[in-house]
Amino acid sequence: VAKASRVPVLNMQCELYHPHQALADLQTILEKFGDPRGKTITVSWAYASSYSKPQSVPNSLILLMTRFGANVRLVHPPEFNLKPEFLEQAKENARKHHGSFEIMDDFNAGVKGTDVWYAKSWGPLLTTLDKDEDRRITDQYKDWIADERRMAMANENAIYMHPLPADRN
């Protein structure tokens, strides 16, 4: 499309990236906290009963927030890994910009003490592409939800973020 176009073509979202969502999220964090350096941003997987969503939002968030010196936590069950090349780039960004990047599989520990909790569902796409297996794996983690009990584990002035639309309950 870009080769045939006479005007700029912007990626609104694809299977791998959601750049405008991540930029809007960064803007919100800047408005709430100012410089995100040293702030802890938790990008967590969260249960959703609907379809298996792409990994574009967590990919974009871990790549962008580590470029701004934040301490980024990627929290998800073991079956919901992101592609290694995104993880390696996030690690390199964190090193280069004096932040940190940590991968965790303990939901409560991942939310504890965070400044920003960003909950997002994505599919176990590196584990299986079979829809029945995907559902079986996903349903094992119905307790990975954003709720008041977990929000109370975050820092006192923490904010909760989500890209919407949300799967309620």
CSV table of C-alpha atoms in Angstrom, one decimal:
chain,number,residue,atom,x,y,z
A,1,VAL,CA,0.0,0.0,0.0
A,2,ALA,CA,2.8,2.4,0.9
A,3,LYS,CA,4.6,1.9,-2.4
A,4,ALA,CA,1.4,2.7,-4.4
A,5,SER,CA,0.4,5.7,-2.3
A,6,ARG,CA,1.2,9.3,-2.8
A,7,VAL,CA,0.5,10.1,0.9
A,8,PRO,CA,1.9,8.6,4.1
A,9,VAL,CA,0.5,5.3,5.1
A,10,LEU,CA,0.3,4.7,8.9
A,11,ASN,CA,0.1,1.4,10.6
A,12,MET,CA,-3.0,1.7,12.8
A,13,GLN,CA,-2.5,-1.9,13.9
A,14,CYS,CA,-1.2,-5.2,12.6
A,15,GLU,CA,-0.6,-8.6,14.1
A,16,LEU,CA,2.8,-7.4,15.5
A,17,TYR,CA,2.5,-3.7,16.3
A,18,HIS,CA,-0.1,-1.2,17.5
A,19,PRO,CA,2.1,2.0,17.4
A,20,HIS,CA,-0.6,4.6,17.8
A,21,GLN,CA,-2.1,2.8,20.9
A,22,ALA,CA,1.4,2.7,22.5
A,23,LEU,CA,2.0,6.4,21.7
A,24,ALA,CA,-1.4,7.4,23.2
A,25,ASP,CA,-0.6,5.3,26.3
A,26,LEU,CA,2.8,7.0,26.6
A,27,GLN,CA,1.1,10.4,26.4
A,28,THR,CA,-1.2,9.4,29.2
A,29,ILE,CA,1.7,8.3,31.4
A,30,LEU,CA,3.5,11.5,30.6
A,31,GLU,CA,0.4,13.5,31.6
A,32,LYS,CA,0.0,11.6,34.9
A,33,PHE,CA,3.6,11.2,36.0
A,34,GLY,CA,5.8,13.4,33.9
A,35,ASP,CA,9.1,11.6,32.9
A,36,PRO,CA,8.5,7.9,33.0
A,37,ARG,CA,12.1,7.1,33.9
A,38,GLY,CA,12.3,5.0,37.0
A,39,LYS,CA,8.5,4.4,37.0
A,40,THR,CA,7.4,0.8,37.1
A,41,ILE,CA,5.0,-0.1,34.3
A,42,THR,CA,3.4,-3.6,34.4
A,43,VAL,CA,2.1,-4.9,31.1
A,44,SER,CA,0.1,-8.0,32.2
A,45,TRP,CA,-1.8,-10.6,30.3
A,46,ALA,CA,-5.5,-10.7,31.5
A,47,TYR,CA,-8.1,-13.3,30.9
A,48,ALA,CA,-10.7,-12.6,28.2
A,49,SER,CA,-13.5,-14.9,27.3
A,50,SER,CA,-13.6,-13.8,23.6
A,51,TYR,CA,-11.3,-14.7,20.8
A,52,SER,CA,-7.5,-15.0,21.0
A,53,LYS,CA,-6.3,-11.5,20.5
A,54,PRO,CA,-3.0,-10.5,18.7
A,55,GLN,CA,0.2,-9.6,20.5
A,56,SER,CA,0.5,-6.2,19.0
A,57,VAL,CA,-0.3,-4.1,22.1
A,58,PRO,CA,2.1,-5.9,24.5
A,59,ASN,CA,4.8,-5.9,21.8
A,60,SER,CA,4.4,-2.2,21.2
A,61,LEU,CA,4.3,-1.3,24.9
A,62,ILE,CA,7.4,-3.2,25.9
A,63,LEU,CA,9.3,-1.7,23.0
A,64,LEU,CA,8.3,1.9,23.6
A,65,MET,CA,8.2,2.1,27.4
A,66,THR,CA,11.8,0.6,27.6
A,67,ARG,CA,12.9,3.4,25.3
A,68,PHE,CA,11.9,5.9,27.9
A,69,GLY,CA,13.8,4.4,30.8
A,70,ALA,CA,10.9,2.9,32.6
A,71,ASN,CA,11.2,-0.3,34.6
A,72,VAL,CA,8.9,-2.6,32.5
A,73,ARG,CA,7.5,-5.8,33.8
A,74,LEU,CA,5.9,-8.2,31.3
A,75,VAL,CA,3.6,-10.5,33.3
A,76,HIS,CA,1.9,-13.5,31.8
A,77,PRO,CA,1.2,-17.2,32.3
A,78,PRO,CA,4.0,-19.5,30.8
A,79,GLU,CA,2.0,-20.3,27.6
A,80,PHE,CA,1.6,-16.7,26.6
A,81,ASN,CA,5.1,-15.8,25.6
A,82,LEU,CA,5.9,-13.1,23.1
A,83,LYS,CA,8.3,-13.6,20.2
A,84,PRO,CA,11.9,-13.7,21.3
A,85,GLU,CA,13.0,-10.9,19.0
A,86,PHE,CA,10.6,-8.4,20.8
A,87,LEU,CA,11.9,-9.6,24.2
A,88,GLU,CA,15.5,-9.1,23.1
A,89,GLN,CA,14.8,-5.6,21.7
A,90,ALA,CA,13.0,-4.6,25.0
A,91,LYS,CA,16.0,-5.8,27.0
A,92,GLU,CA,18.4,-3.9,24.8
A,93,ASN,CA,16.2,-0.8,25.0
A,94,ALA,CA,16.1,-1.0,28.8
A,95,ARG,CA,19.9,-1.4,29.0
A,96,LYS,CA,20.5,1.5,26.6
A,97,HIS,CA,18.1,3.9,28.3
A,98,HIS,CA,18.9,2.9,31.9
A,99,GLY,CA,15.6,1.2,32.7
A,100,SER,CA,14.9,-2.4,33.3
A,101,PHE,CA,12.9,-5.2,31.6
A,102,GLU,CA,11.7,-8.2,33.6
A,103,ILE,CA,9.5,-11.1,32.6
A,104,MET,CA,7.3,-12.6,35.3
A,105,ASP,CA,4.7,-15.4,35.6
A,106,ASP,CA,3.4,-14.5,39.1
A,107,PHE,CA,0.4,-12.2,38.5
A,108,ASN,CA,0.2,-10.7,42.0
A,109,ALA,CA,4.0,-10.1,42.3
A,110,GLY,CA,3.9,-8.4,38.9
A,111,VAL,CA,1.2,-5.9,40.0
A,112,LYS,CA,2.7,-5.3,43.5
A,113,GLY,CA,4.3,-1.9,43.7
A,114,THR,CA,3.7,-0.9,40.2
A,115,ASP,CA,3.0,2.7,39.1
A,116,VAL,CA,1.1,1.8,35.9
A,117,TRP,CA,-0.8,-1.4,35.5
A,118,TYR,CA,-1.7,-2.1,31.9
A,119,ALA,CA,-3.9,-5.3,31.5
A,120,LYS,CA,-4.3,-6.8,28.1
A,121,SER,CA,-5.4,-10.2,26.7
A,122,TRP,CA,-3.5,-11.9,23.9
A,123,GLY,CA,-3.4,-15.4,22.6
A,124,PRO,CA,-1.0,-18.2,23.3
A,125,LEU,CA,0.2,-17.9,19.7
A,126,LEU,CA,3.7,-19.3,20.3
A,127,THR,CA,2.2,-22.3,22.2
A,128,THR,CA,-0.6,-23.4,19.9
A,129,LEU,CA,-2.6,-22.3,16.9
A,130,ASP,CA,-5.3,-24.9,17.5
A,131,LYS,CA,-8.5,-23.1,18.6
A,132,ASP,CA,-9.6,-25.8,21.1
A,133,GLU,CA,-6.1,-26.0,22.7
A,134,ASP,CA,-6.0,-22.2,22.8
A,135,ARG,CA,-9.4,-22.1,24.7
A,136,ARG,CA,-8.3,-24.9,27.1
A,137,ILE,CA,-5.1,-23.1,27.9
A,138,THR,CA,-6.7,-19.7,28.2
A,139,ASP,CA,-9.5,-21.0,30.5
A,140,GLN,CA,-6.9,-22.3,33.0
A,141,TYR,CA,-6.2,-18.6,33.9
A,142,LYS,CA,-9.7,-17.2,34.5
A,143,ASP,CA,-8.5,-15.7,37.7
A,144,TRP,CA,-6.0,-13.5,35.9
A,145,ILE,CA,-8.4,-10.5,36.0
A,146,ALA,CA,-8.1,-6.9,37.0
A,147,ASP,CA,-9.9,-6.3,40.2
A,148,GLU,CA,-9.9,-4.0,43.2
A,149,ARG,CA,-7.9,-6.5,45.3
A,150,ARG,CA,-5.1,-6.6,42.8
A,151,MET,CA,-5.2,-2.8,42.2
A,152,ALA,CA,-4.7,-2.4,45.9
A,153,MET,CA,-1.3,-4.2,45.5
A,154,ALA,CA,-0.1,-1.4,43.2
A,155,ASN,CA,1.5,1.8,44.5
A,156,GLU,CA,-0.9,4.3,46.1
A,157,ASN,CA,-1.0,6.7,43.2
A,158,ALA,CA,-0.9,3.9,40.5
A,159,ILE,CA,-3.0,4.2,37.4
A,160,TYR,CA,-4.8,1.4,35.6
A,161,MET,CA,-4.8,1.3,31.8
A,162,HIS,CA,-6.4,-0.8,29.1
A,163,PRO,CA,-6.6,-0.4,25.3
A,164,LEU,CA,-10.3,-1.3,25.1
A,165,PRO,CA,-12.7,-2.7,24.1
A,166,ALA,CA,-12.8,-4.7,27.4
A,167,ASP,CA,-14.4,-8.1,28.0
A,168,ARG,CA,-16.4,-7.3,31.1
A,169,ASN,CA,-16.5,-9.7,34.1
